[in-house]
CSV table of C-alpha atoms in Angstrom, one decimal:
chain,number,residue,atom,x,y,z
A,1,UNK,CA,-13.9,11.2,20.0
A,2,UNK,CA,-11.1,8.7,19.3
A,3,UNK,CA,-8.0,11.0,19.7
A,4,UNK,CA,-5.0,10.9,17.5
A,5,UNK,CA,-2.7,10.7,20.5
A,6,UNK,CA,-3.3,9.4,24.0
A,7,UNK,CA,-0.4,9.2,26.4
A,8,UNK,CA,0.0,6.0,28.5
A,9,UNK,CA,-0.3,7.4,32.1
A,10,UNK,CA,-0.9,4.7,34.6
A,11,UNK,CA,-0.3,4.1,38.3
A,12,UNK,CA,3.5,3.7,37.8
A,13,UNK,CA,3.8,7.2,36.2
A,14,UNK,CA,1.6,8.8,38.9
A,15,UNK,CA,3.5,7.1,41.7
A,16,UNK,CA,6.9,8.2,40.1
A,17,UNK,CA,5.8,11.8,39.9
A,18,UNK,CA,4.6,11.8,43.5
A,19,UNK,CA,7.8,10.3,44.8
A,20,UNK,CA,9.9,12.8,42.9
A,21,UNK,CA,7.9,15.7,44.3
A,22,UNK,CA,8.1,14.3,47.8
A,23,UNK,CA,11.9,14.0,47.4
A,24,UNK,CA,11.9,17.8,47.2
A,25,UNK,CA,14.7,18.1,44.6
A,26,UNK,CA,12.9,19.5,41.6
A,27,UNK,CA,15.7,20.4,39.3
A,28,UNK,CA,18.2,18.1,37.6
A,29,UNK,CA,19.0,15.3,40.0
A,30,UNK,CA,19.2,11.6,40.7
A,31,UNK,CA,16.2,10.6,38.5
A,32,UNK,CA,17.9,12.3,35.6
A,33,UNK,CA,21.0,10.2,36.1
A,34,UNK,CA,18.8,7.1,36.3
A,35,UNK,CA,17.0,8.0,33.1
A,36,UNK,CA,20.2,8.5,31.2
A,37,UNK,CA,21.6,5.2,32.5
A,38,UNK,CA,18.5,3.4,31.5
A,39,UNK,CA,18.6,4.9,28.0
A,40,UNK,CA,22.2,3.9,27.6
A,41,UNK,CA,21.3,0.4,28.7
A,42,UNK,CA,18.6,0.2,26.0
A,43,UNK,CA,21.2,1.4,23.4
A,44,UNK,CA,23.5,-1.5,24.5
A,45,UNK,CA,26.8,0.2,23.7
A,46,UNK,CA,29.7,1.6,25.6
A,47,UNK,CA,30.7,3.7,22.5
A,48,UNK,CA,28.0,6.4,23.0
A,49,UNK,CA,27.3,8.9,25.7
A,50,UNK,CA,23.8,10.0,26.7
A,51,UNK,CA,22.5,13.3,28.1
A,52,UNK,CA,18.9,14.2,29.0
A,53,UNK,CA,17.6,17.5,28.0
A,54,UNK,CA,14.4,19.6,28.4
A,55,UNK,CA,13.0,18.8,24.9
A,56,UNK,CA,13.9,17.1,21.7
A,57,UNK,CA,14.1,20.5,20.0
A,58,UNK,CA,16.7,21.6,22.5
A,59,UNK,CA,18.6,18.4,21.5
A,60,UNK,CA,18.5,19.5,17.8
A,61,UNK,CA,19.9,22.9,18.7
A,62,UNK,CA,22.7,21.4,20.9
A,63,UNK,CA,23.5,18.8,18.2
A,64,UNK,CA,24.1,21.5,15.7
A,65,UNK,CA,26.4,23.3,18.1
A,66,UNK,CA,28.3,20.1,18.9
A,67,UNK,CA,28.7,19.7,15.1
A,68,UNK,CA,30.2,23.2,14.8
A,69,UNK,CA,27.5,24.5,12.6
A,70,UNK,CA,27.2,28.3,12.5
A,71,UNK,CA,26.8,31.4,10.4
A,72,UNK,CA,27.9,30.9,6.8
A,73,UNK,CA,27.2,27.2,6.9
A,74,UNK,CA,24.5,25.2,5.2
A,75,UNK,CA,22.5,22.3,6.5
A,76,UNK,CA,20.7,19.9,4.2
A,77,UNK,CA,17.3,18.7,5.6
A,78,UNK,CA,14.2,17.1,4.2
A,79,UNK,CA,11.4,19.7,3.7
A,80,UNK,CA,9.0,16.9,4.8
A,81,UNK,CA,10.0,17.3,8.4
A,82,UNK,CA,9.0,18.9,11.7
A,83,UNK,CA,9.5,22.7,12.1
A,84,UNK,CA,11.8,22.0,15.1
A,85,UNK,CA,14.6,21.0,12.7
A,86,UNK,CA,14.3,24.2,10.7
A,87,UNK,CA,14.1,26.4,13.7
A,88,UNK,CA,17.2,24.8,15.2
A,89,UNK,CA,19.2,25.4,12.0
A,90,UNK,CA,18.1,29.1,12.1
A,91,UNK,CA,19.0,29.4,15.8
A,92,UNK,CA,22.7,28.6,15.0
A,93,UNK,CA,22.7,31.2,12.2
A,94,UNK,CA,23.1,28.6,9.4
A,95,UNK,CA,21.2,28.4,6.1
A,96,UNK,CA,18.5,25.8,5.5
A,97,UNK,CA,18.8,23.8,2.3
A,98,UNK,CA,15.6,21.8,1.5
A,99,UNK,CA,15.8,18.4,0.0
A,100,UNK,CA,13.0,16.1,-1.3
A,101,UNK,CA,11.8,12.9,0.3
A,102,UNK,CA,11.4,9.4,-1.0
A,103,UNK,CA,7.9,8.5,-2.2
A,104,UNK,CA,7.9,5.1,-0.5
A,105,UNK,CA,9.6,5.6,2.9
A,106,UNK,CA,9.2,9.4,3.2
A,107,UNK,CA,12.8,9.6,4.4
A,108,UNK,CA,15.2,12.1,2.9
A,109,UNK,CA,16.2,11.3,-0.7
A,110,UNK,CA,20.0,10.9,-0.5
A,111,UNK,CA,20.5,11.1,-4.3
A,112,UNK,CA,18.8,14.5,-4.3
A,113,UNK,CA,20.8,15.5,-1.3
A,114,UNK,CA,24.0,14.8,-3.2
A,115,UNK,CA,23.0,17.4,-5.8
A,116,UNK,CA,22.6,20.0,-3.0
A,117,UNK,CA,26.1,19.8,-1.5
A,118,UNK,CA,28.3,22.9,-1.8
A,119,UNK,CA,31.5,24.0,-0.1
A,120,UNK,CA,29.3,25.6,2.5
A,121,UNK,CA,27.5,22.4,3.5
A,122,UNK,CA,28.5,21.5,7.1
A,123,UNK,CA,25.9,18.9,8.1
A,124,UNK,CA,22.8,17.0,7.2
A,125,UNK,CA,19.8,16.3,9.3
A,126,UNK,CA,18.1,13.0,8.6
A,127,UNK,CA,14.8,11.9,10.2
A,128,UNK,CA,13.2,8.5,10.5
A,129,UNK,CA,9.6,9.1,9.6
A,130,UNK,CA,7.5,7.1,11.9
A,131,UNK,CA,7.6,3.3,11.2
A,132,UNK,CA,10.1,3.2,8.3
A,133,UNK,CA,13.7,4.1,9.1
A,134,UNK,CA,16.2,5.9,6.9
A,135,UNK,CA,18.9,4.0,5.1
A,136,UNK,CA,21.5,4.8,7.7
A,137,UNK,CA,24.3,2.9,5.9
A,138,UNK,CA,23.8,5.0,2.8
A,139,UNK,CA,23.7,8.1,5.0
A,140,UNK,CA,27.0,7.2,6.7
A,141,UNK,CA,28.6,6.7,3.3
A,142,UNK,CA,27.3,10.0,2.0
A,143,UNK,CA,28.6,11.8,5.1
A,144,UNK,CA,32.0,10.2,4.7
A,145,UNK,CA,32.2,11.1,1.0
A,146,UNK,CA,31.3,14.8,1.6
A,147,UNK,CA,32.9,15.1,5.1
A,148,UNK,CA,29.7,16.1,6.8
A,149,UNK,CA,28.4,15.7,10.3
A,150,UNK,CA,25.1,13.8,10.6
A,151,UNK,CA,22.4,14.8,13.0
A,152,UNK,CA,20.0,11.8,13.3
A,153,UNK,CA,16.6,13.2,14.3
A,154,UNK,CA,15.1,10.0,15.9
A,155,UNK,CA,12.1,11.7,17.5
A,156,UNK,CA,9.9,9.0,16.0
A,157,UNK,CA,12.1,6.0,16.4
A,158,UNK,CA,13.1,5.6,20.1
A,159,UNK,CA,13.1,1.8,20.8
A,160,UNK,CA,13.4,0.8,17.1
A,161,UNK,CA,16.2,-1.1,15.5
A,162,UNK,CA,18.1,-0.7,12.3
A,163,UNK,CA,19.5,-3.9,10.9
A,164,UNK,CA,19.4,-5.3,14.5
A,165,UNK,CA,21.1,-2.3,16.1
A,166,UNK,CA,19.2,-0.1,18.5
A,167,UNK,CA,18.5,3.4,17.0
A,168,UNK,CA,20.9,5.7,18.8
A,169,UNK,CA,23.8,3.2,19.0
A,170,UNK,CA,25.3,3.9,15.6
A,171,UNK,CA,24.7,7.5,14.5
A,172,UNK,CA,27.1,10.4,14.5
A,173,UNK,CA,24.8,12.5,16.8
A,174,UNK,CA,21.4,11.2,17.6
A,175,UNK,CA,18.4,13.1,19.2
A,176,UNK,CA,15.3,11.6,20.8
A,177,UNK,CA,12.1,13.3,21.8
A,178,UNK,CA,10.1,12.4,24.8
A,179,UNK,CA,7.4,15.1,24.5
A,180,UNK,CA,3.7,14.6,25.6
A,181,UNK,CA,2.7,12.6,22.6
A,182,UNK,CA,5.8,10.5,21.9
A,183,UNK,CA,5.9,6.7,22.5
A,184,UNK,CA,8.0,7.3,25.6
A,185,UNK,CA,7.0,10.5,27.3
A,186,UNK,CA,8.7,12.5,30.1
A,187,UNK,CA,5.8,15.1,30.0
A,188,UNK,CA,8.4,16.9,28.0
A,189,UNK,CA,12.0,16.0,27.4
A,190,UNK,CA,14.7,14.9,25.0
A,191,UNK,CA,17.9,12.8,24.9
A,192,UNK,CA,21.0,13.5,22.9
A,193,UNK,CA,23.5,10.7,22.2
A,194,UNK,CA,27.1,11.6,21.2
A,195,UNK,CA,30.3,9.8,20.5
A,196,UNK,CA,33.0,11.2,22.8
A,197,UNK,CA,33.4,12.3,26.4
A,198,UNK,CA,34.4,15.8,25.1
A,199,UNK,CA,31.1,16.1,23.3
A,200,UNK,CA,29.3,15.0,26.4
A,201,UNK,CA,31.1,17.6,28.5
A,202,UNK,CA,30.0,20.2,26.0
A,203,UNK,CA,26.4,19.1,26.2
A,204,UNK,CA,26.5,19.3,30.0
A,205,UNK,CA,27.7,22.9,29.8
A,206,UNK,CA,25.3,23.9,27.0
A,207,UNK,CA,22.2,22.5,28.8
A,208,UNK,CA,23.0,24.3,32.1
A,209,UNK,CA,23.7,28.0,31.1
A,210,UNK,CA,27.3,27.2,30.3
A,211,UNK,CA,28.1,26.4,33.9
A,212,UNK,CA,30.9,23.9,34.4
A,213,UNK,CA,29.0,22.4,37.3
A,214,UNK,CA,29.8,18.7,37.6
A,215,UNK,CA,26.8,16.6,36.6
A,216,UNK,CA,27.9,13.9,39.0
A,217,UNK,CA,27.3,16.4,41.9
A,218,UNK,CA,23.8,17.3,40.7
A,219,UNK,CA,22.9,13.7,40.2
A,220,UNK,CA,23.3,13.3,44.0
A,221,UNK,CA,20.6,16.0,44.4
A,222,UNK,CA,23.3,18.6,45.3
A,223,UNK,CA,24.9,21.5,43.5
A,224,UNK,CA,28.3,23.2,43.4
A,225,UNK,CA,28.3,26.9,44.3
A,226,UNK,CA,31.5,27.9,42.6
A,227,UNK,CA,32.2,27.1,38.9
A,228,UNK,CA,33.4,28.7,35.7
A,229,UNK,CA,31.5,29.6,32.5
A,230,UNK,CA,33.5,29.6,29.3
A,231,UNK,CA,30.7,29.4,26.6
A,232,UNK,CA,27.2,30.6,26.0
A,233,UNK,CA,24.7,28.1,27.4
A,234,UNK,CA,21.0,27.5,27.6
A,235,UNK,CA,18.4,26.3,30.1
A,236,UNK,CA,18.0,22.9,28.5
A,237,UNK,CA,18.3,20.5,31.4
A,238,UNK,CA,15.7,17.8,32.2
A,239,UNK,CA,13.8,18.1,35.5
A,240,UNK,CA,13.7,15.3,38.1
A,241,UNK,CA,10.0,14.7,37.9
A,242,UNK,CA,10.1,14.5,34.1
A,243,UNK,CA,12.9,11.9,34.4
A,244,UNK,CA,11.0,9.9,37.0
A,245,UNK,CA,8.0,9.6,34.7
A,246,UNK,CA,10.3,8.7,31.9
A,247,UNK,CA,11.8,5.9,33.9
A,248,UNK,CA,8.4,4.5,34.6
A,249,UNK,CA,7.7,4.6,30.8
A,250,UNK,CA,11.0,3.0,30.0
A,251,UNK,CA,10.1,0.0,32.1
A,252,UNK,CA,7.2,-0.6,29.7
A,253,UNK,CA,9.1,-0.1,26.5
A,254,UNK,CA,8.6,-3.6,25.1
A,255,UNK,CA,4.9,-3.6,25.9
A,256,UNK,CA,4.4,-0.1,24.4
A,257,UNK,CA,6.2,-1.1,21.2
A,258,UNK,CA,4.4,-4.4,20.8
A,259,UNK,CA,0.9,-2.9,21.4
A,260,UNK,CA,1.6,-0.1,18.8
A,261,UNK,CA,2.9,-2.6,16.3
A,262,UNK,CA,-0.2,-4.7,16.7
A,263,UNK,CA,-2.5,-1.7,16.0
A,264,UNK,CA,-0.5,-0.7,13.0
A,265,UNK,CA,-0.5,-4.2,11.6
A,266,UNK,CA,-4.3,-4.3,12.0
A,267,UNK,CA,-4.7,-0.9,10.3
A,268,UNK,CA,-2.6,-2.1,7.3
A,269,UNK,CA,-4.7,-5.3,7.0
A,270,UNK,CA,-8.1,-3.7,7.3
A,271,UNK,CA,-7.2,-0.8,4.9
A,272,UNK,CA,-5.5,-3.0,2.3
A,273,UNK,CA,-8.6,-3.3,0.2
A,274,UNK,CA,-9.5,0.3,0.1
A,275,UNK,CA,-8.0,1.3,-3.2
A,276,UNK,CA,-8.0,5.1,-2.5
A,277,UNK,CA,-5.9,4.5,0.7
A,278,UNK,CA,-2.1,4.1,0.6
A,279,UNK,CA,-0.7,2.4,3.7
A,280,UNK,CA,2.9,2.2,5.0
A,281,UNK,CA,5.0,-0.3,3.0
A,282,UNK,CA,6.4,-2.2,6.0
A,283,UNK,CA,5.6,-5.1,8.2
A,284,UNK,CA,6.4,-3.0,11.3
A,285,UNK,CA,9.1,-5.5,12.5
A,286,UNK,CA,11.7,-4.1,14.9
A,287,UNK,CA,10.1,-0.6,15.2
A,288,UNK,CA,8.3,1.3,17.9
A,289,UNK,CA,5.8,3.2,15.8
A,290,UNK,CA,5.0,6.8,16.8
A,291,UNK,CA,2.3,7.4,14.1
A,292,UNK,CA,0.1,5.5,11.9
A,293,UNK,CA,-0.3,7.4,8.7
A,294,UNK,CA,-2.0,6.9,5.4
A,295,UNK,CA,-2.0,8.7,2.1
A,296,UNK,CA,-5.2,9.6,0.3
A,297,UNK,CA,-6.0,11.5,-2.8
A,298,UNK,CA,-5.4,15.2,-2.2
A,299,UNK,CA,-8.9,16.1,-3.3
A,300,UNK,CA,-10.3,13.8,-0.6
A,301,UNK,CA,-8.2,14.6,2.4
A,302,UNK,CA,-10.1,17.5,3.8
A,303,UNK,CA,-13.5,16.0,3.2
A,304,UNK,CA,-12.3,12.7,4.8
A,305,UNK,CA,-11.0,14.5,7.8
A,306,UNK,CA,-14.3,16.3,8.2
A,307,UNK,CA,-16.3,13.1,7.8
A,308,UNK,CA,-14.2,11.3,10.3
A,309,UNK,CA,-14.4,14.1,12.9
A,310,UNK,CA,-18.1,14.2,12.6
A,311,UNK,CA,-18.2,10.5,13.2
A,312,UNK,CA,-16.0,10.5,16.3
A,313,UNK,CA,-12.5,10.0,14.8
A,314,UNK,CA,-9.8,12.7,15.2
A,315,UNK,CA,-6.9,12.9,12.7
A,316,UNK,CA,-3.7,14.8,12.2
A,317,UNK,CA,-1.3,16.0,9.5
A,318,UNK,CA,2.4,15.3,10.0
A,319,UNK,CA,3.5,17.5,8.4
A,320,UNK,CA,3.2,20.6,6.3
A,321,UNK,CA,6.4,20.8,4.3
A,322,UNK,CA,8.9,23.4,5.5
A,323,UNK,CA,9.1,25.3,2.2
A,324,UNK,CA,5.3,26.0,2.5
A,325,UNK,CA,5.9,28.3,5.5
A,326,UNK,CA,6.4,32.0,5.0
A,327,UNK,CA,9.6,32.0,7.1
A,328,UNK,CA,11.4,29.5,5.0
A,329,UNK,CA,9.8,29.8,1.5
A,330,UNK,CA,12.9,31.5,0.1
A,331,UNK,CA,15.4,28.9,1.3
A,332,UNK,CA,17.6,27.2,-1.2
A,333,UNK,CA,16.1,23.9,-2.4
A,334,UNK,CA,16.2,21.1,-4.9
A,335,UNK,CA,13.2,19.6,-6.7
A,336,UNK,CA,10.5,19.1,-4.1
A,337,UNK,CA,7.8,17.5,-6.2
A,338,UNK,CA,7.5,14.4,-4.1
A,339,UNK,CA,7.3,16.5,-0.9
A,340,UNK,CA,4.6,18.7,-2.4
A,341,UNK,CA,2.6,15.6,-3.3
A,342,UNK,CA,3.1,13.9,0.1
A,343,UNK,CA,2.2,17.1,2.0
A,344,UNK,CA,-1.2,17.2,0.3
A,345,UNK,CA,-1.9,13.5,0.8
A,346,UNK,CA,-0.6,12.6,4.3
A,347,UNK,CA,-3.0,11.9,7.1
A,348,UNK,CA,-2.3,10.6,10.6
A,349,UNK,CA,-4.9,8.2,12.2
A,350,UNK,CA,-5.3,7.5,16.0
A,351,UNK,CA,-2.5,5.4,17.5
A,352,UNK,CA,-2.0,4.9,21.2
A,353,UNK,CA,0.0,2.6,23.4
A,354,UNK,CA,-2.1,-0.3,24.7
A,355,UNK,CA,-4.8,0.8,22.1
A,356,UNK,CA,-8.0,-1.2,22.2
A,357,UNK,CA,-8.0,-2.8,18.7
A,358,UNK,CA,-11.8,-2.3,18.5
A,359,UNK,CA,-10.9,1.4,18.0
A,360,UNK,CA,-8.8,0.4,14.9
A,361,UNK,CA,-11.9,-1.5,13.6
A,362,UNK,CA,-14.0,1.6,14.0
A,363,UNK,CA,-11.6,4.0,12.4
A,364,UNK,CA,-11.1,1.7,9.4
A,365,UNK,CA,-14.9,1.2,9.1
A,366,UNK,CA,-15.5,4.9,8.9
A,367,UNK,CA,-12.8,5.3,6.3
A,368,UNK,CA,-14.4,2.4,4.3
A,369,UNK,CA,-17.8,4.1,4.6
A,370,UNK,CA,-16.4,7.4,3.3
A,371,UNK,CA,-14.9,5.8,0.2
A,372,UNK,CA,-17.8,3.5,-0.3
A,373,UNK,CA,-20.1,6.4,-0.9
A,374,UNK,CA,-19.6,9.1,1.7
A,375,UNK,CA,-22.9,8.8,3.7
A,376,UNK,CA,-24.2,11.9,5.3
A,377,UNK,CA,-22.0,13.1,8.1
A,378,UNK,CA,-23.3,12.1,11.5
A,379,UNK,CA,-25.4,9.2,10.3
A,380,UNK,CA,-25.1,6.0,12.3
A,381,UNK,CA,-22.1,3.8,11.3
A,382,UNK,CA,-23.9,1.3,9.1
A,383,UNK,CA,-23.6,0.1,5.5
A,384,UNK,CA,-22.0,-2.5,3.4
A,385,UNK,CA,-18.6,-4.0,4.2
A,386,UNK,CA,-15.8,-2.5,2.2
A,387,UNK,CA,-12.8,-4.7,1.3
A,388,UNK,CA,-12.9,-6.7,4.5
A,389,UNK,CA,-13.8,-3.9,6.8
A,390,UNK,CA,-16.9,-4.9,8.8
A,391,UNK,CA,-20.1,-3.1,8.3
């Protein structure tokens, strides 16, 4: 089976995990400091502050708290998004307001978002969906007009650039995910990027049970035994071994990004002639793609997934829209007609770092065979070539 995801775990990651375990300091320590410093180096700016967390979802929760969002507030978010964003809004006691997405980029539709703003609106969450980034200049103008905080969910876009600027270097509050299947994995982990030292200090307290324990001390593999607690906090800190693996991954960032771009470019080229398949409208320049997705007619998606699975190709769905879930079906929302359509058509194909491009050939060949006549499941991969896809 060709899997949808396959983490890049090589000698460097294994050695890093062994070394961190042999060090004997398993909590937040020197490797976490090293990871944060390397991320800040990649961002290339002295105007942002970086803190490592246990997960990207923790980062979303902390970001909303930093933004001052709470009960009685509303947060606008695209319904075509990960459930983590919706849960984080619920955790701070705010109300979710679902917005539609754009049909071409799958990013939040800012014109629709403008119709949803009320006096209760406190923030907006925007997410770069995979290989096409949001229009962040438009988002910044929108936020300034309506005096809103912006949480940039960049779970899919670590290592990408927007108009030449590294993602994370320009947003109000930015959150990265480094979970098991992301382009850069820490096994699990996240990073939050904030604008001020005061916000960074708040993150440090929130991630460590509210304890005002100096990060500088813990980064020396030590801890303070006396400290104050002035706010509710959470157990959201990153562990040393996770950071050590993340550092090994960061050293390969350019290689990871280029190999994933190459696979995506080949997918787009091979699938261009399959009329039933809609591919991403991008040349993949300046991005580090997390997914490769296509859109197919809704009536074909389940049958295509079944056919591909029976012929050795795993697929995924990213995602089911938020307003389809029982927990959030009664949230305030605008017109979600594009989201409904996308939710029924979207399909994720296998994409790995350092992916053998022969696997891309095989995935595309199977898709071509399905749309050329849907041969019986399990039959040997043979048949006529379809729109440039080899038989």
